Structures are given as structure tokens and as C-alpha cells.
Amino acid sequence: NQWAGLMRSGRLWTPDPHFNAAVDAARLVAVRAVQHLRTGWAPSTRRTLEVGALVQAWDAIDPIISRNLLAHLRRATAQGDGRLPMLLTVHPKEPALAATPADLPAYNTGYLAALHRHFQQHGDDAWLAEHGPALAACAEALVRLRWEAPAAATPAAQAWIAAGLGHAVALADLLDDAVNAERWRGELAQMAQVAAAPGATVPEVFSFDGWAARYGWHAGSAAQLWRFDDDLAAARLAGDAVFQGCGLRRHGDLLTVAPTWPPAWGWWALLGLGMTDGKRLSLLWDGATLHATQPVVSALPVRLWQRIQIHGVDEFDFNPYFELTPPSHSGDTAQRERFRPIFHI
């Protein structure tokens, strides 16, 4: 059914069962945290600040939902003259609750950062061009804020502005918008002494050490009841595990894979990751070869297959193995292969 298919989409398997359980729980949190309003897709809380983390999670589940969330922010930006509201409205004609000048930098930067990250993970020039006017309006609102409300430009707000303009410059370069890119670089040059705000940027490499504490995953009141402290941290884990852990990046028409998992891991797999063109990508690293269902570029040896599936994962009969189906043009001599993983208990 549709729910089961959603839960299987982009599912990550590693030798660490505890980590697998956390990522699965994080995906469930992200799926439950969105809803479709009359104005578009939005966080269930309608808080604009939550969209970035949810886009990161949904990029690993269904990137079309990510694009719908970002499209809602695009429309809200146009309605607010570049100033995103605190809450996304339920009805199209409902007045938006404006963000204060002190809070606006975090809201606008959240949108620009989510745009930039989504492009890196599911890059599409035509899609990014649709957001061109909105991202320019957001960046200009950040620039104006420095002069129109200097009393609200606290060190933290200035840091968010610098981070937002950094994303805006990168996006303008991608759009070949040299005029705006140069203007915003000039603004950044005046802010060169401002440090990046906490949370404005994210590391490109997933650090497995201390992941549970970093994402707030711990035991609850019962010894076996594990949970997240914060739903947004859970959403970030769902996306970071796939795109930083597996090292997936889109470069034009090329998809690169540069995993950052612990060297001791002898295998890992990512199954059925949805792409914006409707295709799905499955990957399996067996310790020697990176098996893939779509062409990828990697420093690892790559072998293409038509399908990579996992079997034997029933709740009461857990004895998993991966089955690899060769491409249909391989001929009658091509045989299916199996790989049986070993988990670290």
C-alpha cells in the first residue's frame, strides 16, 4: 500500500541495528510532521523555521514533497515582499504573522539554505530558476534589514544575514546571475568579521561518532523505549544519514557517491531513493564493489544492476539478504546474485 511504499522509499541499511532503528524512527517523525493546507504543503505546526529540516528529511523520502514545501515558501516570500512570516497561513486570504526584524534573518536564511541544499541533492536548473525571484527578494530583504533596522541587527542576526547572503551568492552563481552575485559578495565583504551563526551551515561529512547525543536519540522512561528529544533533530538525521553518510551529491547530470561511513563497516545499502524524474536509486556496498541501479560516479568500483532488493526482513522471520538482478540486456547467461549482510550486535 501507499504507506508501506513510503516507508520503504530511500530506506537505509547499515551493520549497526541501533543506528538503523534511529533513522527509521526519524523518517517516521518527518512523515508525520507535514500536512497539506489550502495554501500548500507545510509543517504540521505551520512554523516557517521548521521547513528546512523537513526538506532535508523528505529529500531522502520523496523529493517532490520537498519541492512542494519549498514552493510554499516561494509563494510566501512573494506575498511578503521578501520577508517570510513566522507561520504559514491556512487560508490563501489569511493575513500572515510577520517575523520581527530580529527574527527575520533566521527565517530568510532558512529558506535560502534549504534551496541550496536541495539543489545539491536533487539539482535541477529549471526548478531553481523558478525560485530565482524569491531568493533574490529574500536576499535583498536581508541587505535592507542591515540599514533599515540597525537596532535589531544583533551579532546573532548579523551572523544569520551573512550566512543567508553566502547561500544567495552560491545560488546566484548557479543561475548565472552575475549582477546579484557580485552585489551580495560586496555586502559579505563588509561583514567579513562576522562568524557564521550556529545552525546556519552544516558539515558536509557525516560524523558517526557521538551521533546519538548530537541528534538527541536516547532511552526514555522505559529501558527499551528510545526517542528523540526534538522532532527537527530527528528530521535532520533522516536526511543527513543518506546524503552525508552515503555521500550523495548531484552535479548537473552526474550523481556522485562518496560515503563517509566508519571504515570498519563492511557493507551498507540504500534502497529505493526517490528522484525528481520519477526514477529510483538503490545502492549496495559489499566491501569491494558499489552496486547501483543508476549510473553514478564514485572513487569506488561501480557495477550496474536493474534491481537491488532486500528479502527476509519480516518481523517474525528476520534473516535478510540482498538480491541483485542484472540488467535485461545482459543476456540469458546473466545470473542474479545474493549478498547476505552481517550485523554488529
mmCIF file of C-alpha atoms in Angstrom:
data_model
loop_
_atom_site.group_PDB
_atom_site.id
_atom_site.type_symbol
_atom_site.label_atom_id
_atom_site.label_comp_id
_atom_site.label_asym_id
_atom_site.label_seq_id
_atom_site.Cartn_x
_atom_site.Cartn_y
_atom_site.Cartn_z
ATOM 1 C CA ASN A 1 0.000 0.000 0.000
ATOM 2 C CA GLN A 2 0.952 3.667 -0.195
ATOM 3 C CA TRP A 3 2.125 3.918 3.423
ATOM 4 C CA ALA A 4 4.344 0.849 3.160
ATOM 5 C CA GLY A 5 5.811 2.154 -0.076
ATOM 6 C CA LEU A 6 6.581 5.490 1.554
ATOM 7 C CA MET A 7 8.367 3.811 4.438
ATOM 8 C CA ARG A 8 10.455 1.708 2.040
ATOM 9 C CA SER A 9 11.455 4.671 -0.112
ATOM 10 C CA GLY A 10 15.089 5.584 0.482
ATOM 11 C CA ARG A 11 15.490 3.147 3.365
ATOM 12 C CA LEU A 12 18.994 2.894 4.777
ATOM 13 C CA TRP A 13 20.577 -0.358 5.994
ATOM 14 C CA THR A 14 23.885 -0.498 7.883
ATOM 15 C CA PRO A 15 25.691 -3.034 10.105
ATOM 16 C CA ASP A 16 24.524 -1.091 13.200
ATOM 17 C CA PRO A 17 20.931 -2.122 14.110
ATOM 18 C CA HIS A 18 20.650 0.648 16.708
ATOM 19 C CA PHE A 19 21.506 3.315 14.137
ATOM 20 C CA ASN A 20 19.103 1.748 11.632
ATOM 21 C CA ALA A 21 16.289 1.902 14.175
ATOM 22 C CA ALA A 22 17.015 5.577 14.880
ATOM 23 C CA VAL A 23 16.986 6.508 11.183
ATOM 24 C CA ASP A 24 13.725 4.603 10.662
ATOM 25 C CA ALA A 25 12.186 6.403 13.642
ATOM 26 C CA ALA A 26 13.466 9.737 12.297
ATOM 27 C CA ARG A 27 11.821 9.097 8.935
ATOM 28 C CA LEU A 28 8.536 8.345 10.676
ATOM 29 C CA VAL A 29 8.773 11.613 12.621
ATOM 30 C CA ALA A 30 9.340 13.546 9.379
ATOM 31 C CA VAL A 31 6.415 11.875 7.599
ATOM 32 C CA ARG A 32 4.071 12.725 10.470
ATOM 33 C CA ALA A 33 5.338 16.324 10.681
ATOM 34 C CA VAL A 34 3.884 17.633 7.394
ATOM 35 C CA GLN A 35 0.377 18.331 6.171
ATOM 36 C CA HIS A 36 -1.320 19.729 3.087
ATOM 37 C CA LEU A 37 -3.083 23.028 3.724
ATOM 38 C CA ARG A 38 -5.206 25.012 1.297
ATOM 39 C CA THR A 39 -2.133 27.182 0.768
ATOM 40 C CA GLY A 40 0.186 24.225 0.115
ATOM 41 C CA TRP A 41 2.393 21.710 1.910
ATOM 42 C CA ALA A 42 3.620 22.877 5.307
ATOM 43 C CA PRO A 43 4.905 21.660 8.674
ATOM 44 C CA SER A 44 2.067 20.465 10.891
ATOM 45 C CA THR A 45 2.959 23.316 13.258
ATOM 46 C CA ARG A 46 2.956 25.755 10.278
ATOM 47 C CA ARG A 47 6.232 27.208 11.622
ATOM 48 C CA THR A 48 8.336 28.528 8.765
ATOM 49 C CA LEU A 49 11.590 27.748 10.592
ATOM 50 C CA GLU A 50 10.817 24.021 10.501
ATOM 51 C CA VAL A 51 10.688 23.760 6.711
ATOM 52 C CA GLY A 52 14.466 23.448 6.261
ATOM 53 C CA ALA A 53 14.829 20.349 8.435
ATOM 54 C CA LEU A 54 11.753 18.748 6.878
ATOM 55 C CA VAL A 55 13.044 19.388 3.354
ATOM 56 C CA GLN A 56 16.270 17.630 4.314
ATOM 57 C CA ALA A 57 14.305 14.610 5.561
ATOM 58 C CA TRP A 58 11.905 14.473 2.624
ATOM 59 C CA ASP A 59 14.786 14.714 0.156
ATOM 60 C CA ALA A 60 15.595 11.207 1.392
ATOM 61 C CA ILE A 61 11.969 10.014 1.244
ATOM 62 C CA ASP A 62 10.135 11.795 -1.572
ATOM 63 C CA PRO A 63 11.823 14.913 -3.040
ATOM 64 C CA ILE A 64 8.554 16.000 -4.655
ATOM 65 C CA ILE A 65 7.210 16.778 -1.163
ATOM 66 C CA SER A 66 10.423 18.736 -0.521
ATOM 67 C CA ARG A 67 9.747 20.809 -3.612
ATOM 68 C CA ASN A 68 6.161 21.398 -2.539
ATOM 69 C CA LEU A 69 7.357 22.660 0.861
ATOM 70 C CA LEU A 70 9.857 24.984 -0.815
ATOM 71 C CA ALA A 71 7.211 26.162 -3.292
ATOM 72 C CA HIS A 72 5.061 27.224 -0.338
ATOM 73 C CA LEU A 73 7.936 29.347 0.970
ATOM 74 C CA ARG A 74 8.449 30.769 -2.514
ATOM 75 C CA ARG A 75 4.841 31.963 -2.610
ATOM 76 C CA ALA A 76 5.031 33.283 0.948
ATOM 77 C CA THR A 77 8.169 35.229 0.014
ATOM 78 C CA ALA A 78 6.387 36.864 -2.931
ATOM 79 C CA GLN A 79 3.422 37.799 -0.721
ATOM 80 C CA GLY A 80 5.678 39.259 1.964
ATOM 81 C CA ASP A 81 7.968 41.281 -0.330
ATOM 82 C CA GLY A 82 10.929 39.055 0.544
ATOM 83 C CA ARG A 83 10.073 38.734 4.235
ATOM 84 C CA LEU A 84 8.974 35.281 5.317
ATOM 85 C CA PRO A 85 6.282 35.055 8.021
ATOM 86 C CA MET A 86 6.581 33.265 11.341
ATOM 87 C CA LEU A 87 3.661 30.964 10.489
ATOM 88 C CA LEU A 88 2.414 29.745 7.120
ATOM 89 C CA THR A 89 -1.245 30.579 6.694
ATOM 90 C CA VAL A 90 -4.042 28.025 6.431
ATOM 91 C CA HIS A 91 -6.217 30.029 4.009
ATOM 92 C CA PRO A 92 -4.922 31.947 0.977
ATOM 93 C CA LYS A 93 -6.504 35.249 2.095
ATOM 94 C CA GLU A 94 -5.494 34.945 5.743
ATOM 95 C CA PRO A 95 -3.050 37.668 6.872
ATOM 96 C CA ALA A 96 0.392 36.299 7.719
ATOM 97 C CA LEU A 97 2.051 36.778 11.102
ATOM 98 C CA ALA A 98 5.146 38.805 10.237
ATOM 99 C CA ALA A 99 8.512 37.934 11.718
ATOM 100 C CA THR A 100 10.189 40.588 13.861
ATOM 101 C CA PRO A 101 13.279 42.307 12.418
ATOM 102 C CA ALA A 102 15.430 40.418 14.917
ATOM 103 C CA ASP A 103 13.995 37.045 13.834
ATOM 104 C CA LEU A 104 13.693 37.661 10.095
ATOM 105 C CA PRO A 105 17.331 36.766 9.249
ATOM 106 C CA ALA A 106 16.865 33.210 10.548
ATOM 107 C CA TYR A 107 13.620 32.773 8.565
ATOM 108 C CA ASN A 108 15.002 34.053 5.265
ATOM 109 C CA THR A 109 18.301 32.233 5.687
ATOM 110 C CA GLY A 110 16.440 29.003 6.427
ATOM 111 C CA TYR A 111 14.728 29.231 3.032
ATOM 112 C CA LEU A 112 17.943 30.085 1.165
ATOM 113 C CA ALA A 113 19.858 27.270 2.895
ATOM 114 C CA ALA A 114 17.119 24.737 2.139
ATOM 115 C CA LEU A 115 17.093 25.796 -1.523
ATOM 116 C CA HIS A 116 20.862 25.432 -1.753
ATOM 117 C CA ARG A 117 20.929 22.041 -0.057
ATOM 118 C CA HIS A 118 18.048 20.658 -2.138
ATOM 119 C CA PHE A 119 19.801 21.752 -5.331
ATOM 120 C CA GLN A 120 22.965 19.928 -4.239
ATOM 121 C CA GLN A 121 20.966 16.764 -3.601
ATOM 122 C CA HIS A 122 18.380 16.888 -6.404
ATOM 123 C CA GLY A 123 19.800 19.608 -8.663
ATOM 124 C CA ASP A 124 17.600 20.910 -11.476
ATOM 125 C CA ASP A 125 18.390 24.208 -13.236
ATOM 126 C CA ALA A 126 14.821 24.794 -14.427
ATOM 127 C CA TRP A 127 13.440 24.216 -10.920
ATOM 128 C CA LEU A 128 15.984 26.578 -9.367
ATOM 129 C CA ALA A 129 15.133 29.267 -11.931
ATOM 130 C CA GLU A 130 11.517 29.207 -10.679
ATOM 131 C CA HIS A 131 12.823 30.240 -7.272
ATOM 132 C CA GLY A 132 15.098 32.961 -8.709
ATOM 133 C CA PRO A 133 12.838 35.952 -7.991
ATOM 134 C CA ALA A 134 12.003 34.686 -4.488
ATOM 135 C CA LEU A 135 15.606 34.028 -3.475
ATOM 136 C CA ALA A 136 16.586 37.484 -4.798
ATOM 137 C CA ALA A 137 13.783 39.094 -2.776
ATOM 138 C CA CYS A 138 14.879 37.185 0.338
ATOM 139 C CA ALA A 139 18.481 38.258 -0.079
ATOM 140 C CA GLU A 140 17.506 41.887 -0.696
ATOM 141 C CA ALA A 141 15.365 41.862 2.450
ATOM 142 C CA LEU A 142 18.430 40.746 4.410
ATOM 143 C CA VAL A 143 20.500 43.545 2.889
ATOM 144 C CA ARG A 144 17.842 46.170 3.638
ATOM 145 C CA LEU A 145 17.482 44.964 7.194
ATOM 146 C CA ARG A 146 21.074 45.955 7.968
ATOM 147 C CA TRP A 147 20.228 49.589 7.180
ATOM 148 C CA GLU A 148 16.530 49.857 7.983
ATOM 149 C CA ALA A 149 16.637 48.221 11.424
ATOM 150 C CA PRO A 150 20.207 48.540 12.751
ATOM 151 C CA ALA A 151 18.967 48.231 16.338
ATOM 152 C CA ALA A 152 17.696 44.724 15.525
ATOM 153 C CA ALA A 153 20.954 43.695 13.851
ATOM 154 C CA THR A 154 22.370 41.872 16.856
ATOM 155 C CA PRO A 155 25.579 39.851 16.427
ATOM 156 C CA ALA A 156 23.484 36.693 16.061
ATOM 157 C CA ALA A 157 21.197 38.334 13.482
ATOM 158 C CA GLN A 158 24.199 39.689 11.566
ATOM 159 C CA ALA A 159 25.658 36.210 11.510
ATOM 160 C CA TRP A 160 22.421 34.808 10.054
ATOM 161 C CA ILE A 161 22.437 37.577 7.441
ATOM 162 C CA ALA A 162 25.996 36.683 6.466
ATOM 163 C CA ALA A 163 25.083 33.006 6.204
ATOM 164 C CA GLY A 164 21.981 33.788 4.143
ATOM 165 C CA LEU A 165 23.894 36.003 1.741
ATOM 166 C CA GLY A 166 26.502 33.266 1.387
ATOM 167 C CA HIS A 167 23.803 30.858 0.206
ATOM 168 C CA ALA A 168 22.328 33.581 -2.022
ATOM 169 C CA VAL A 169 25.706 34.153 -3.721
ATOM 170 C CA ALA A 170 26.116 30.427 -4.378
ATOM 171 C CA LEU A 171 22.586 30.188 -5.809
ATOM 172 C CA ALA A 172 23.065 33.291 -7.954
ATOM 173 C CA ASP A 173 26.251 31.762 -9.379
ATOM 174 C CA LEU A 174 24.285 28.618 -10.245
ATOM 175 C CA LEU A 175 21.703 30.790 -12.021
ATOM 176 C CA ASP A 176 24.415 32.775 -13.861
ATOM 177 C CA ASP A 177 23.066 35.898 -12.158
ATOM 178 C CA ALA A 178 26.410 37.706 -12.066
ATOM 179 C CA VAL A 179 24.989 41.110 -11.111
ATOM 180 C CA ASN A 180 23.271 39.974 -7.912
ATOM 181 C CA ALA A 181 26.084 37.574 -7.031
ATOM 182 C CA GLU A 182 28.610 40.426 -7.160
ATOM 183 C CA ARG A 183 26.391 42.797 -5.169
ATOM 184 C CA TRP A 184 25.822 40.260 -2.417
ATOM 185 C CA ARG A 185 29.536 39.430 -2.348
ATOM 186 C CA GLY A 186 30.124 43.123 -1.727
ATOM 187 C CA GLU A 187 27.748 43.031 1.223
ATOM 188 C CA LEU A 188 29.523 39.988 2.568
ATOM 189 C CA ALA A 189 32.866 41.721 2.253
ATOM 190 C CA GLN A 190 31.607 44.334 4.704
ATOM 191 C CA MET A 191 30.597 41.587 7.114
ATOM 192 C CA ALA A 192 33.771 39.540 6.828
ATOM 193 C CA GLN A 193 34.454 39.691 10.538
ATOM 194 C CA VAL A 194 31.070 38.154 11.483
ATOM 195 C CA ALA A 195 31.181 34.449 12.353
ATOM 196 C CA ALA A 196 28.605 32.050 10.943
ATOM 197 C CA ALA A 197 25.549 31.605 13.148
ATOM 198 C CA PRO A 198 25.112 28.233 14.824
ATOM 199 C CA GLY A 199 22.946 26.106 12.582
ATOM 200 C CA ALA A 200 23.356 28.379 9.549
ATOM 201 C CA THR A 201 25.637 25.883 7.835
ATOM 202 C CA VAL A 202 26.009 22.147 8.197
ATOM 203 C CA PRO A 203 29.048 19.878 7.854
ATOM 204 C CA GLU A 204 29.416 18.123 4.517
ATOM 205 C CA VAL A 205 30.665 14.925 6.176
ATOM 206 C CA PHE A 206 28.531 12.836 8.494
ATOM 207 C CA SER A 207 30.347 12.065 11.743
ATOM 208 C CA PHE A 208 29.215 8.734 13.126
ATOM 209 C CA ASP A 209 30.974 9.281 16.458
ATOM 210 C CA GLY A 210 28.528 10.618 19.014
ATOM 211 C CA TRP A 211 25.605 10.685 16.588
ATOM 212 C CA ALA A 212 23.032 9.663 19.226
ATOM 213 C CA ALA A 213 23.846 12.583 21.535
ATOM 214 C CA ARG A 214 24.146 15.024 18.639
ATOM 215 C CA TYR A 215 20.676 14.221 17.301
ATOM 216 C CA GLY A 216 19.076 13.710 20.725
ATOM 217 C CA TRP A 217 18.348 9.972 20.432
ATOM 218 C CA HIS A 218 18.209 8.292 23.845
ATOM 219 C CA ALA A 219 16.298 5.921 26.089
ATOM 220 C CA GLY A 220 13.043 7.158 27.544
ATOM 221 C CA SER A 221 11.389 6.216 30.826
ATOM 222 C CA ALA A 222 11.359 2.524 29.937
ATOM 223 C CA ALA A 223 14.683 0.816 29.277
ATOM 224 C CA GLN A 224 13.718 -0.238 25.746
ATOM 225 C CA LEU A 225 11.807 2.914 24.754
ATOM 226 C CA TRP A 226 14.044 5.092 22.610
ATOM 227 C CA ARG A 227 13.006 8.515 21.339
ATOM 228 C CA PHE A 228 14.240 11.856 20.028
ATOM 229 C CA ASP A 229 14.382 14.970 22.182
ATOM 230 C CA ASP A 230 13.436 17.148 19.229
ATOM 231 C CA ASP A 231 11.491 16.376 16.052
ATOM 232 C CA LEU A 232 13.625 18.742 13.982
ATOM 233 C CA ALA A 233 16.793 16.950 15.040
ATOM 234 C CA ALA A 234 15.128 13.699 14.005
ATOM 235 C CA ALA A 235 14.261 15.156 10.599
ATOM 236 C CA ARG A 236 17.840 16.290 10.095
ATOM 237 C CA LEU A 237 19.134 12.810 10.922
ATOM 238 C CA ALA A 238 16.812 11.246 8.335
ATOM 239 C CA GLY A 239 18.376 13.391 5.613
ATOM 240 C CA ASP A 240 21.951 13.642 6.889
ATOM 241 C CA ALA A 241 22.305 9.861 7.160
ATOM 242 C CA VAL A 242 21.501 9.475 3.455
ATOM 243 C CA PHE A 243 23.156 12.499 1.867
ATOM 244 C CA GLN A 244 26.137 12.984 4.165
ATOM 245 C CA GLY A 245 26.615 9.388 5.322
ATOM 246 C CA CYS A 246 26.278 7.888 1.841
ATOM 247 C CA GLY A 247 27.866 10.998 0.342
ATOM 248 C CA LEU A 248 25.279 11.594 -2.388
ATOM 249 C CA ARG A 249 25.611 14.791 -4.436
ATOM 250 C CA ARG A 250 24.133 15.950 -7.706
ATOM 251 C CA HIS A 251 26.499 17.721 -10.120
ATOM 252 C CA GLY A 252 24.497 18.619 -13.204
ATOM 253 C CA ASP A 253 23.535 15.326 -14.810
ATOM 254 C CA LEU A 254 26.029 13.386 -12.674
ATOM 255 C CA LEU A 255 25.269 11.756 -9.327
ATOM 256 C CA THR A 256 28.344 11.235 -7.177
ATOM 257 C CA VAL A 257 28.732 8.811 -4.268
ATOM 258 C CA ALA A 258 31.471 9.374 -1.672
ATOM 259 C CA PRO A 259 30.434 7.565 1.534
ATOM 260 C CA THR A 260 31.740 8.710 4.912
ATOM 261 C CA TRP A 261 30.699 5.702 6.995
ATOM 262 C CA PRO A 262 33.118 4.131 9.520
ATOM 263 C CA PRO A 263 35.917 2.209 7.763
ATOM 264 C CA ALA A 264 35.109 -0.842 9.879
ATOM 265 C CA TRP A 265 31.733 -1.210 8.190
ATOM 266 C CA GLY A 266 31.978 -3.990 5.645
ATOM 267 C CA TRP A 267 28.706 -3.085 3.922
ATOM 268 C CA TRP A 268 25.781 -0.672 3.749
ATOM 269 C CA ALA A 269 22.774 -0.227 1.471
ATOM 270 C CA LEU A 270 20.349 2.478 0.401
ATOM 271 C CA LEU A 271 17.229 1.165 -1.306
ATOM 272 C CA GLY A 272 14.652 2.914 -3.485
ATOM 273 C CA LEU A 273 15.729 6.530 -3.062
ATOM 274 C CA GLY A 274 13.219 8.631 -4.997
ATOM 275 C CA MET A 275 14.486 11.047 -7.645
ATOM 276 C CA THR A 276 12.683 14.073 -9.061
ATOM 277 C CA ASP A 277 12.452 12.437 -12.510
ATOM 278 C CA GLY A 278 10.427 9.543 -11.088
ATOM 279 C CA LYS A 279 13.314 7.068 -11.121
ATOM 280 C CA ARG A 280 14.681 5.344 -8.036
ATOM 281 C CA LEU A 281 18.257 4.734 -6.949
ATOM 282 C CA SER A 282 19.419 1.734 -4.946
ATOM 283 C CA LEU A 283 22.992 1.281 -3.732
ATOM 284 C CA LEU A 284 24.774 -1.619 -2.035
ATOM 285 C CA TRP A 285 28.385 -1.575 -0.876
ATOM 286 C CA ASP A 286 29.563 -5.128 -0.188
ATOM 287 C CA GLY A 287 33.065 -4.229 0.947
ATOM 288 C CA ALA A 288 34.583 -4.493 -2.527
ATOM 289 C CA THR A 289 32.103 -3.079 -5.062
ATOM 290 C CA LEU A 290 29.467 -0.356 -5.072
ATOM 291 C CA HIS A 291 26.414 -1.885 -6.730
ATOM 292 C CA ALA A 292 23.951 0.657 -8.177
ATOM 293 C CA THR A 293 20.722 0.724 -10.167
ATOM 294 C CA GLN A 294 21.518 4.092 -11.802
ATOM 295 C CA PRO A 295 24.791 5.387 -13.260
ATOM 296 C CA VAL A 296 26.865 7.040 -10.518
ATOM 297 C CA VAL A 297 30.365 8.481 -10.264
ATOM 298 C CA SER A 298 32.487 7.243 -7.371
ATOM 299 C CA ALA A 299 36.062 6.503 -6.386
ATOM 300 C CA LEU A 300 34.735 3.032 -5.532
ATOM 301 C CA PRO A 301 34.389 0.318 -8.203
ATOM 302 C CA VAL A 302 30.826 0.516 -9.552
ATOM 303 C CA ARG A 303 28.665 -2.231 -11.031
ATOM 304 C CA LEU A 304 25.221 -1.575 -12.520
ATOM 305 C CA TRP A 305 22.124 -3.684 -11.849
ATOM 306 C CA GLN A 306 18.490 -3.476 -12.807
ATOM 307 C CA ARG A 307 17.222 -4.023 -9.264
ATOM 308 C CA ILE A 308 18.623 -4.362 -5.756
ATOM 309 C CA GLN A 309 16.129 -5.727 -3.241
ATOM 310 C CA ILE A 310 16.194 -6.971 0.320
ATOM 311 C CA HIS A 311 14.358 -10.104 1.415
ATOM 312 C CA GLY A 312 13.880 -11.923 4.697
ATOM 313 C CA VAL A 313 13.055 -8.903 6.827
ATOM 314 C CA ASP A 314 9.688 -9.992 8.158
ATOM 315 C CA GLU A 315 9.014 -9.091 11.759
ATOM 316 C CA PHE A 316 8.930 -12.727 12.894
ATOM 317 C CA ASP A 317 11.406 -14.098 10.352
ATOM 318 C CA PHE A 318 14.404 -11.778 10.202
ATOM 319 C CA ASN A 319 17.098 -13.377 8.077
ATOM 320 C CA PRO A 320 17.912 -10.691 5.498
ATOM 321 C CA TYR A 321 19.747 -10.971 2.220
ATOM 322 C CA PHE A 322 20.079 -8.656 -0.761
ATOM 323 C CA GLU A 323 19.176 -9.890 -4.218
ATOM 324 C CA LEU A 324 20.745 -8.204 -7.251
ATOM 325 C CA THR A 325 19.014 -8.546 -10.624
ATOM 326 C CA PRO A 326 21.189 -7.928 -13.711
ATOM 327 C CA PRO A 327 20.094 -5.541 -16.487
ATOM 328 C CA SER A 328 17.734 -7.061 -19.033
ATOM 329 C CA HIS A 329 20.282 -6.537 -21.827
ATOM 330 C CA SER A 330 22.845 -8.721 -20.038
ATOM 331 C CA GLY A 331 21.692 -11.836 -21.854
ATOM 332 C CA ASP A 332 20.456 -15.204 -20.688
ATOM 333 C CA THR A 333 23.808 -16.037 -19.073
ATOM 334 C CA ALA A 334 23.488 -13.247 -16.509
ATOM 335 C CA GLN A 335 22.560 -14.589 -13.099
ATOM 336 C CA ARG A 336 21.018 -12.990 -10.079
ATOM 337 C CA GLU A 337 23.399 -12.616 -7.170
ATOM 338 C CA ARG A 338 22.853 -12.530 -3.436
ATOM 339 C CA PHE A 339 24.638 -10.786 -0.624
ATOM 340 C CA ARG A 340 23.988 -11.734 2.997
ATOM 341 C CA PRO A 341 24.875 -8.901 5.436
ATOM 342 C CA ILE A 342 26.372 -9.309 8.900
ATOM 343 C CA PHE A 343 25.106 -7.021 11.649
ATOM 344 C CA HIS A 344 27.125 -5.787 14.636
ATOM 345 C CA ILE A 345 25.202 -6.970 17.665
#
